[in-house]
Structures are given as structure tokens and as C-alpha cells.
């Protein structure tokens, strides 16, 4: 692909100033033929190159449609930082980071691309996975004259207050571990007690720091909480990327990494330190699968734009998370919006707008939506907040048994389950229908997935 930069408005929704910044986007015209569609990826929370390298379905489908392929970066991620290093330091800089501003950026990029390639009449099909899938679906809803249809994979557009139970994500994560390796969820549940027991003293926390090789020592009870939060996030990530083949999306991981991690949790001694030694062996598959990590860092990779996402999680992306003491493998966690709000103000000088996403995009009242595929792998923790039933005749849900987080948008692989192979064929048929070519189809493909 060719890397390009578009001058887009800093604020699309006022007429006070005409300030702009440079938004990065990637273009590939290898398969493009005049009259073909534009396949447009609505970039999510990270460096756009990461998603271009992991969204193989677009690349593999483009030749058949003679499509132009475009990946647009989300503002405040990757290289698209409006104020450089100052972008998140103060609300006067960070206040332009929002989903609605990003969608307007994408409209500008599409118009620029159409002009450059004399593609005024080309139809645009939006693609996205996870938050990118949310953006793809919202873009079709908000800009139907620009976007002909959207493939929204693993898009939890209902993972918000009063739409989805706050324990949904953790319940599904626990069930993935239990299904992939019976008893693994119980081991993890037991490990929290061991962490709390050993971590209750200065000497115990020193032992934890040495045993887990943490880059920063676990010195205080607060440090121990940070470590446990990292572990909780790790388990969710492992369930998300539990692909049937080795992959390098968020980390270099083997096939079915949940099963590999859990394989270290069998026949473990009963002492707390025995349990924790086994825990370390298991999680090493994630943080040190290549054997090159010198220590365990609790700081996420910059490629995922963690700080920018933390900001969005403090403004509009308010996704409640909780769990009780008994129904999951996690420690009890209460959702406290007041605490969240205070922490957000302390970090970013902003407070959450809990219902903004619902008010902007319709919440669960989207029967008017058209031409959207909402796909969800049923082993994906985010599927609980996804659209799992048809909301209209052409805004449809596709449920994929045994699949994890947007596996359907990845490059094809010999290890792909048959359900993934068939849904990809189905998507092509739906895209042809969106483009007006459904009548020319010679035959319907038989599908073996569940369509809600």
C-alpha cells in the first residue's frame, strides 16, 4: 500500500475556525478497475498499519470485486496526532477526540480518494473489527449517502449502560477458559487467593516481583492491584485472540493460546507459591512467547494507542465491567461510575457522558438501520455486547460458533473452521447485493453458520 495524508478539519462541527491536521491513510490500487467499489476500513484504536496487516479478508476479496482498498487511521492514534506529543495533555487539545469526529474524518478521506481516482460513482463498503466494526456500522447509519454497506465484525455497539449486563464480558471469558481446558477457570479463580495471600506482606510482594520478573517491582498493595488488573485484562485478550493457528496480532502466540496457557495449570501443588509458579509459566506464553522479553512489563504496546483509548473510555466509550464472587473466574468487581468519573477527571480533566453513544447512534432502537452485517464469534468476550439478532431486513446478525474476536476478517488459513470459510462466502454475496448485483448471482452458497 501507499501511505498518504489528508488535511482534515480539527473540528467538523463548528464554523469558528478552519484549523486542520494531517490524518494518515493507506491506499492500494493493485486490484482497482474503474467502476469497482472502494473497500474502506474504518480505523480503530491503534496504528493503522496493525489493522491493515491483520484484515486479510479485504485484501483477499478485493481482486474479485476489482476494488480499491483504503485503510484510514483514527485521529489521535498512530501518526494521526493533531497536536503531536501534546495531544492528550489538556482538554483544549484532547477535546477533539471522539467517534463522531473520526467518522467525519473518514467522509473527508473518502471524498479525497474518490476525487484522486475519478471514482465519484463508486460504491463504498465499510469494514471494521471491534471498535473499528462499531465505527463501520455507525458510519453506515450516520452517512448512508456515503457508505453503501458495512461489515461490522465483533462490534460491541451495545456494550453500554442499560444495554448489556456489566458482567457479560467476564462471564464469556470464563466460559472460554472452561470450554478450552476444563478446570482452568477454577485454577485461575484459586490463584487470586494465592496472590492476595502472598502479596499481603512486603516480603511476599518482593517474592512476586522476582518470580514474575516484573519490570517494575510490586512494592505496595496498590502495585499488587495493578498487577491483578493486568492479569484480568490478559485473560480477556487471550480469549479474544484464541485463533486456531499461530498469530501475531497483539503478541506472538501459538494456536489456541488459551489451551496452551491452561496446559501449565494441571497437576499443580497445593501451596500458594506452587500455584503462582504455575501461573507464571502459563502467562509467559503471552508476554514472553519468543523468549526475548527480559522482564514482564505491565505497560501496553504504544501501537494499540492505550492512552488515547483510556481517554475515550473516560468520555463516550463508557462500557461497564463487573463480576460477582461466584459466577466467573475473576475476583469480585463492582462497577462504580462515580469512582470512574473521579479517576477520569484526575487523569484527563474530563468526566464521562454515559449515554452519549446511545443518543448519537440509537442504542438498541436501530430498526431503521440497513445494509449492515453484524458478525460475532460466540467465543469472543465482546459478543455479549454485540448485535446478536437481526434488527431489520438488511441489518443482520451472523453468529459464528467456535470463533473468537473478528476471526472472519483475518487472512484465510488452512486451520480456519468451516463456519469461517462459509461466512466469508456469504459476505461476498451480501456485498454483491448491496452493489446491485444480486440478480446476477448464478447460485446461492449454502451456509453452515447460525444467522439470528
Coordinates of C-alpha atoms in Angstrom, one line a residue:
X1 CA 0.0 0.0 0.0
X2 CA 0.9 3.7 -0.4
X3 CA 0.9 5.9 2.7
X4 CA -0.9 9.2 2.2
X5 CA -2.0 12.1 4.5
X6 CA -5.2 14.0 4.3
X7 CA -5.7 17.5 5.6
X8 CA -8.9 17.1 7.7
X9 CA -10.8 19.6 9.9
X10 CA -9.8 19.6 13.6
X11 CA -13.4 20.2 14.4
X12 CA -16.0 19.2 11.8
X13 CA -18.9 20.6 13.8
X14 CA -18.4 24.3 14.1
X15 CA -17.7 27.3 11.8
X16 CA -15.5 29.2 14.2
X17 CA -12.1 28.2 12.7
X18 CA -10.6 26.3 9.9
X19 CA -7.8 24.5 11.7
X20 CA -6.7 21.2 10.1
X21 CA -4.3 18.4 10.9
X22 CA -2.8 15.5 8.8
X23 CA -4.7 12.2 9.0
X24 CA -2.8 9.1 7.7
X25 CA -4.4 6.6 5.4
X26 CA -3.2 3.7 3.3
X27 CA -4.2 3.0 -0.3
X28 CA -3.8 0.0 -2.6
X29 CA -5.0 0.2 -6.2
X30 CA -3.5 -3.1 -7.3
X31 CA -6.9 -4.6 -8.0
X32 CA -8.7 -1.4 -8.8
X33 CA -10.7 -1.1 -12.0
X34 CA -12.8 1.9 -12.9
X35 CA -16.3 1.3 -11.7
X36 CA -15.3 -1.0 -8.9
X37 CA -16.1 -0.4 -5.3
X38 CA -14.0 1.2 -2.6
X39 CA -13.3 -1.2 0.3
X40 CA -12.8 1.2 3.3
X41 CA -11.5 0.2 6.7
X42 CA -12.7 2.4 9.5
X43 CA -9.5 2.5 11.6
X44 CA -9.8 1.8 15.3
X45 CA -7.8 2.3 18.5
X46 CA -4.2 1.9 17.2
X47 CA -1.7 2.3 14.5
X48 CA -3.5 1.7 11.2
X49 CA -0.7 -0.5 9.8
X50 CA -1.5 -3.1 12.5
X51 CA -5.1 -3.4 11.2
X52 CA -4.0 -3.4 7.5
X53 CA -1.7 -6.3 8.3
X54 CA -4.5 -8.3 10.1
X55 CA -7.6 -7.7 8.0
X56 CA -6.8 -10.2 5.2
X57 CA -10.4 -10.6 4.2
X58 CA -10.4 -7.2 2.5
X59 CA -7.2 -8.0 0.6
X60 CA -8.3 -11.4 -0.5
X61 CA -11.8 -10.2 -1.6
X62 CA -10.7 -7.0 -3.4
X63 CA -9.5 -8.8 -6.6
X64 CA -12.8 -10.4 -7.2
X65 CA -14.6 -7.1 -6.9
X66 CA -11.8 -5.0 -8.6
X67 CA -11.9 -2.9 -5.5
X68 CA -9.8 0.0 -4.3
X69 CA -8.5 -0.8 -0.8
X70 CA -8.3 2.0 1.8
X71 CA -7.3 1.9 5.5
X72 CA -7.9 5.2 7.3
X73 CA -6.3 5.9 10.7
X74 CA -8.4 7.1 13.6
X75 CA -7.5 10.6 14.8
X76 CA -5.3 10.6 18.0
X77 CA -3.8 7.2 17.1
X78 CA -0.7 6.1 15.3
X79 CA 0.7 9.0 13.3
X80 CA -2.5 11.0 13.3
X81 CA -1.9 13.1 16.4
X82 CA -3.4 16.6 15.9
X83 CA -1.1 18.3 18.4
X84 CA 1.8 15.9 18.4
X85 CA 3.0 14.9 21.9
X86 CA 0.7 17.5 23.5
X87 CA -2.5 15.8 22.0
X88 CA -3.6 14.3 25.3
X89 CA -2.1 16.6 27.8
X90 CA -5.1 19.0 28.3
X91 CA -8.8 19.1 27.2
X92 CA -8.0 22.1 24.9
X93 CA -6.0 19.6 22.9
X94 CA -7.7 16.2 23.6
X95 CA -11.3 17.5 23.3
X96 CA -11.4 16.8 19.6
X97 CA -11.0 13.1 20.1
X98 CA -14.4 11.4 19.6
X99 CA -16.1 8.8 17.4
X100 CA -18.2 11.4 15.6
X101 CA -15.2 13.5 14.7
X102 CA -13.5 10.3 13.4
X103 CA -16.4 9.4 11.2
X104 CA -16.4 12.9 9.7
X105 CA -12.7 12.4 9.0
X106 CA -13.5 9.2 7.1
X107 CA -16.0 11.0 5.0
X108 CA -13.3 13.6 4.0
X109 CA -10.8 10.8 3.2
X110 CA -13.4 9.0 1.0
X111 CA -14.1 12.2 -0.9
X112 CA -10.4 12.8 -1.4
X113 CA -9.9 9.3 -2.6
X114 CA -12.9 9.4 -5.0
X115 CA -11.5 12.6 -6.5
X116 CA -8.0 11.2 -6.9
X117 CA -9.2 8.1 -8.6
X118 CA -12.1 9.6 -10.6
X119 CA -14.3 7.3 -8.6
X120 CA -17.2 9.6 -7.9
X121 CA -19.8 6.9 -8.6
X122 CA -18.0 4.0 -6.9
X123 CA -19.9 2.5 -4.0
X124 CA -18.1 2.3 -0.7
X125 CA -18.2 -0.7 1.5
X126 CA -17.0 -0.1 5.1
X127 CA -15.2 -2.8 7.0
X128 CA -14.1 -2.8 10.6
X129 CA -13.4 -5.2 13.5
X130 CA -14.0 -4.5 17.2
X131 CA -14.2 -0.7 17.8
X132 CA -13.5 -0.4 14.1
X133 CA -16.6 -2.5 13.5
X134 CA -18.6 -0.2 15.7
X135 CA -17.4 2.7 13.6
X136 CA -18.2 0.9 10.3
X137 CA -21.8 0.3 11.5
X138 CA -22.2 3.8 12.8
X139 CA -20.8 5.2 9.6
X140 CA -23.4 3.4 7.6
X141 CA -26.1 4.6 9.9
X142 CA -25.0 8.3 10.0
X143 CA -23.7 8.6 6.5
X144 CA -25.9 6.4 4.3
X145 CA -25.2 8.5 1.2
X146 CA -21.5 7.9 1.6
X147 CA -21.4 4.2 2.8
X148 CA -23.4 1.6 0.8
X149 CA -23.0 -1.1 3.3
X150 CA -20.9 -2.2 6.3
X151 CA -19.3 -5.4 7.6
X152 CA -19.1 -4.9 11.3
X153 CA -17.2 -7.8 12.8
X154 CA -17.2 -8.3 16.6
X155 CA -18.6 -4.8 17.1
X156 CA -20.0 -4.4 20.7
X157 CA -22.2 -1.4 19.9
X158 CA -24.5 -2.4 22.8
X159 CA -21.7 -2.8 25.5
X160 CA -23.1 0.2 27.2
X161 CA -25.1 1.2 30.3
X162 CA -28.6 -0.3 30.4
X163 CA -28.0 -2.2 27.2
X164 CA -25.8 -5.2 28.3
X165 CA -25.2 -6.6 31.8
X166 CA -21.9 -5.4 33.1
X167 CA -20.7 -9.0 33.9
X168 CA -21.2 -10.2 30.3
X169 CA -17.6 -9.8 29.1
X170 CA -16.2 -11.6 32.2
X171 CA -18.8 -14.4 32.0
X172 CA -18.0 -15.2 28.4
X173 CA -14.2 -15.0 29.1
X174 CA -14.6 -17.5 31.9
X175 CA -16.7 -19.9 29.8
X176 CA -14.0 -19.8 27.0
X177 CA -11.3 -20.9 29.5
X178 CA -13.6 -23.6 30.9
X179 CA -14.5 -24.9 27.5
X180 CA -11.0 -24.9 26.1
X181 CA -9.4 -26.5 29.1
X182 CA -11.8 -27.9 31.8
X183 CA -10.8 -26.9 35.2
X184 CA -8.6 -24.0 34.0
X185 CA -11.2 -21.4 35.2
X186 CA -11.2 -22.9 38.6
X187 CA -7.4 -22.7 38.8
X188 CA -7.5 -19.1 37.9
X189 CA -10.2 -18.4 40.4
X190 CA -8.0 -20.0 43.1
X191 CA -4.9 -18.1 42.0
X192 CA -6.5 -14.7 43.2
X193 CA -6.5 -16.0 46.7
X194 CA -2.9 -17.1 46.4
X195 CA -1.9 -13.7 45.0
X196 CA -3.7 -11.9 47.9
X197 CA -2.1 -14.2 50.5
X198 CA 1.4 -13.9 49.2
X199 CA 1.0 -10.3 48.3
X200 CA -0.2 -9.3 51.8
X201 CA 3.4 -8.7 53.1
X202 CA 6.4 -6.8 51.9
X203 CA 8.4 -10.0 51.6
X204 CA 5.6 -11.7 49.7
X205 CA 5.4 -8.8 47.2
X206 CA 9.2 -8.9 46.8
X207 CA 8.9 -12.7 46.0
X208 CA 6.1 -11.9 43.5
X209 CA 8.3 -9.3 41.8
X210 CA 11.2 -11.8 41.5
X211 CA 9.1 -14.8 40.5
X212 CA 7.1 -13.0 37.8
X213 CA 10.1 -10.9 36.7
X214 CA 8.1 -7.7 36.7
X215 CA 10.0 -4.7 35.1
X216 CA 8.7 -2.5 38.0
X217 CA 8.7 -4.0 41.5
X218 CA 5.5 -4.8 43.2
X219 CA 6.1 -2.8 46.4
X220 CA 2.7 -1.8 47.6
X221 CA -0.9 -3.1 47.8
X222 CA -1.7 -0.7 45.0
X223 CA 1.0 -2.2 42.9
X224 CA -0.4 -5.6 43.5
X225 CA -3.9 -4.4 42.4
X226 CA -2.3 -3.0 39.2
X227 CA -0.7 -6.4 38.6
X228 CA -4.0 -8.2 39.1
X229 CA -5.8 -5.8 36.8
X230 CA -3.2 -6.6 34.2
X231 CA -3.8 -10.3 34.6
X232 CA -7.6 -9.8 34.3
X233 CA -7.1 -7.9 31.1
X234 CA -4.7 -10.6 29.8
X235 CA -7.3 -13.3 30.3
X236 CA -9.8 -11.3 28.2
X237 CA -7.2 -10.7 25.5
X238 CA -6.3 -14.4 25.3
X239 CA -10.0 -15.3 24.8
X240 CA -10.3 -12.6 22.1
X241 CA -7.3 -13.9 20.1
X242 CA -7.9 -17.6 20.7
X243 CA -7.3 -18.3 17.0
X244 CA -7.0 -21.8 15.6
X245 CA -3.5 -21.1 14.3
X246 CA -0.4 -19.2 15.4
X247 CA -0.9 -15.4 15.1
X248 CA 0.9 -12.2 15.9
X249 CA -1.9 -9.7 16.3
X250 CA -1.4 -8.4 19.8
X251 CA 1.5 -10.7 20.7
X252 CA 3.3 -13.7 19.1
X253 CA 1.0 -16.6 20.2
X254 CA 0.5 -20.3 19.4
X255 CA -2.7 -21.8 18.0
X256 CA -5.4 -21.8 20.6
X257 CA -3.4 -19.8 23.2
X258 CA -6.0 -20.3 25.9
X259 CA -5.4 -24.0 25.8
X260 CA -1.6 -23.6 25.8
X261 CA -1.7 -21.2 28.8
X262 CA -4.0 -23.5 30.7
X263 CA -1.8 -26.6 30.0
X264 CA 0.5 -25.2 32.7
X265 CA -2.2 -25.3 35.3
X266 CA -2.6 -29.1 35.6
X267 CA -1.2 -31.2 38.5
X268 CA -0.1 -28.2 40.5
X269 CA 0.9 -28.4 44.1
X270 CA -1.5 -27.0 46.7
X271 CA 0.7 -24.3 48.2
X272 CA 0.2 -20.7 47.2
X273 CA 3.7 -20.4 45.8
X274 CA 3.3 -23.6 43.7
X275 CA 0.1 -22.2 42.3
X276 CA 1.8 -18.9 41.4
X277 CA 4.8 -20.5 39.9
X278 CA 2.5 -22.4 37.5
X279 CA 0.6 -19.2 36.9
X280 CA 3.8 -17.5 35.8
X281 CA 4.6 -20.4 33.4
X282 CA 1.2 -20.0 31.8
X283 CA 1.2 -16.3 31.3
X284 CA 4.8 -16.4 30.0
X285 CA 3.3 -17.8 26.8
X286 CA 1.7 -14.3 26.2
X287 CA 4.3 -11.9 27.4
X288 CA 7.4 -13.9 26.5
X289 CA 6.4 -16.4 23.8
X290 CA 9.5 -15.5 21.8
X291 CA 11.8 -15.9 24.8
X292 CA 13.3 -12.4 24.3
X293 CA 11.5 -10.5 27.0
X294 CA 13.8 -9.5 29.8
X295 CA 11.0 -8.7 32.2
X296 CA 7.2 -8.6 32.4
X297 CA 6.0 -5.1 31.5
X298 CA 2.6 -4.0 32.8
X299 CA 2.5 -1.2 30.2
X300 CA 0.8 -2.0 26.9
X301 CA 2.3 -1.5 23.5
X302 CA 2.1 2.0 22.1
X303 CA 0.8 0.5 18.8
X304 CA -2.5 0.0 20.4
X305 CA -2.9 3.6 21.5
X306 CA -3.7 2.7 25.1
X307 CA -3.6 6.3 26.4
X308 CA -6.0 7.6 23.7
X309 CA -8.4 4.7 24.3
X310 CA -8.2 5.4 28.0
X311 CA -9.3 9.0 27.2
X312 CA -12.2 7.8 25.0
X313 CA -13.2 5.4 27.9
X314 CA -13.4 8.5 30.0
X315 CA -15.7 10.5 27.7
X316 CA -18.0 8.5 25.4
X317 CA -16.9 4.8 25.4
X318 CA -18.3 4.0 28.8
X319 CA -18.5 0.2 28.9
X320 CA -19.5 -1.0 32.4
X321 CA -17.5 -4.0 33.6
X322 CA -18.2 -6.0 36.7
X323 CA -18.3 -9.5 38.2
X324 CA -19.6 -11.2 41.3
X325 CA -17.8 -13.7 43.6
X326 CA -19.2 -16.9 42.2
X327 CA -20.2 -17.0 38.6
X328 CA -16.9 -16.2 36.9
X329 CA -13.2 -17.0 37.3
X330 CA -12.5 -13.4 38.3
X331 CA -12.4 -11.6 41.6
X332 CA -15.4 -9.6 42.6
X333 CA -15.5 -6.3 40.8
X334 CA -18.2 -3.6 41.3
X335 CA -19.0 -1.0 38.6
X336 CA -18.8 2.4 40.2
X337 CA -19.4 5.2 37.8
X338 CA -18.7 7.9 40.4
X339 CA -15.2 6.3 41.0
X340 CA -14.6 6.0 37.3
X341 CA -15.6 9.7 36.8
X342 CA -13.3 10.9 39.5
X343 CA -10.4 8.8 38.1
X344 CA -11.1 10.2 34.7
X345 CA -11.1 13.8 35.9
X346 CA -7.8 13.2 37.8
X347 CA -6.1 11.7 34.7
X348 CA -7.6 13.8 31.8
X349 CA -9.7 16.6 33.4
X350 CA -12.8 15.2 31.8
X351 CA -15.9 13.3 33.0
X352 CA -17.9 10.5 31.3
X353 CA -21.0 11.2 29.2
X354 CA -22.6 7.8 30.0
X355 CA -25.4 7.9 27.4
X356 CA -23.7 9.9 24.6
X357 CA -23.2 6.8 22.4
X358 CA -26.8 5.7 22.8
X359 CA -28.0 9.2 22.0
X360 CA -25.7 9.6 19.0
X361 CA -26.2 6.2 17.4
X362 CA -29.6 4.9 18.5
X363 CA -28.7 2.3 21.1
X364 CA -30.9 -0.7 20.7
X365 CA -33.5 1.3 18.8
X366 CA -32.0 0.9 15.3
X367 CA -34.7 -0.8 13.3
X368 CA -34.2 1.8 10.7
X369 CA -30.6 0.6 10.0
X370 CA -29.9 -1.0 6.7
X371 CA -27.1 -2.9 4.8
X372 CA -25.0 -3.9 7.8
X373 CA -23.6 -7.3 8.7
X374 CA -23.1 -7.7 12.5
X375 CA -20.9 -10.7 13.0
X376 CA -20.0 -12.2 16.3
X377 CA -17.9 -15.2 17.2
X378 CA -19.6 -16.9 20.1
X379 CA -16.2 -17.5 21.9
X380 CA -15.5 -13.7 21.8
X381 CA -15.9 -12.0 25.1
X382 CA -17.2 -8.9 23.3
X383 CA -20.1 -10.9 21.7
X384 CA -22.2 -10.2 24.8
X385 CA -22.4 -6.5 23.8
X386 CA -22.8 -7.2 20.1
X387 CA -25.9 -7.4 17.9
X388 CA -27.0 -11.0 18.0
X389 CA -30.3 -10.8 16.2
X390 CA -31.5 -9.1 13.0
X391 CA -32.5 -5.5 13.7
X392 CA -34.0 -5.1 10.2
X393 CA -34.4 -6.9 6.9
X394 CA -30.9 -5.9 5.8
X395 CA -29.1 -5.2 9.1
X396 CA -28.4 -8.7 10.0
X397 CA -26.7 -10.7 12.7
X398 CA -24.3 -13.6 11.9
X399 CA -23.4 -15.8 14.9
X400 CA -20.3 -18.0 14.4
X401 CA -19.9 -20.9 16.7
X402 CA -16.3 -21.6 17.9
X403 CA -14.9 -18.3 16.6
X404 CA -13.1 -15.6 18.5
X405 CA -12.6 -11.9 18.0
X406 CA -13.2 -10.9 14.3
X407 CA -11.6 -14.1 13.1
X408 CA -13.8 -13.7 10.0
X409 CA -11.9 -10.6 8.8
X410 CA -8.4 -12.2 9.1
X411 CA -6.5 -13.7 6.3
X412 CA -7.7 -17.2 5.3
X413 CA -5.8 -20.1 6.9
X414 CA -5.9 -23.9 6.4
X415 CA -6.8 -24.1 10.0
X416 CA -9.9 -22.0 9.6
X417 CA -13.1 -23.8 10.8
X418 CA -15.7 -24.5 8.1
X419 CA -18.0 -21.8 9.6
X420 CA -15.5 -19.1 8.9
X421 CA -15.0 -20.3 5.3
X422 CA -18.7 -20.2 4.7
X423 CA -19.4 -16.9 6.3
X424 CA -16.8 -15.3 4.1
X425 CA -18.6 -16.6 1.1
X426 CA -21.8 -15.3 2.5
X427 CA -20.4 -11.8 3.0
X428 CA -19.4 -11.7 -0.7
X429 CA -22.9 -12.5 -1.7
X430 CA -24.3 -9.8 0.5
X431 CA -21.8 -7.2 -0.8
X432 CA -22.9 -8.0 -4.3
X433 CA -26.5 -7.5 -3.3
X434 CA -25.6 -4.1 -1.8
X435 CA -23.9 -3.2 -5.1
X436 CA -26.9 -4.2 -7.1
X437 CA -25.5 -7.4 -8.5
X438 CA -27.5 -9.9 -6.5
X439 CA -29.6 -10.8 -9.5
X440 CA -26.6 -11.8 -11.5
X441 CA -25.6 -14.5 -8.9
X442 CA -25.6 -17.9 -10.5
X443 CA -26.2 -19.8 -7.3
X444 CA -26.7 -19.3 -3.6
X445 CA -24.0 -20.6 -1.3
X446 CA -25.1 -23.0 1.3
X447 CA -24.1 -21.7 4.7
X448 CA -23.4 -23.7 7.9
X449 CA -23.3 -20.8 10.3
X450 CA -26.1 -19.6 12.6
X451 CA -28.0 -16.5 11.3
X452 CA -30.1 -15.0 14.0

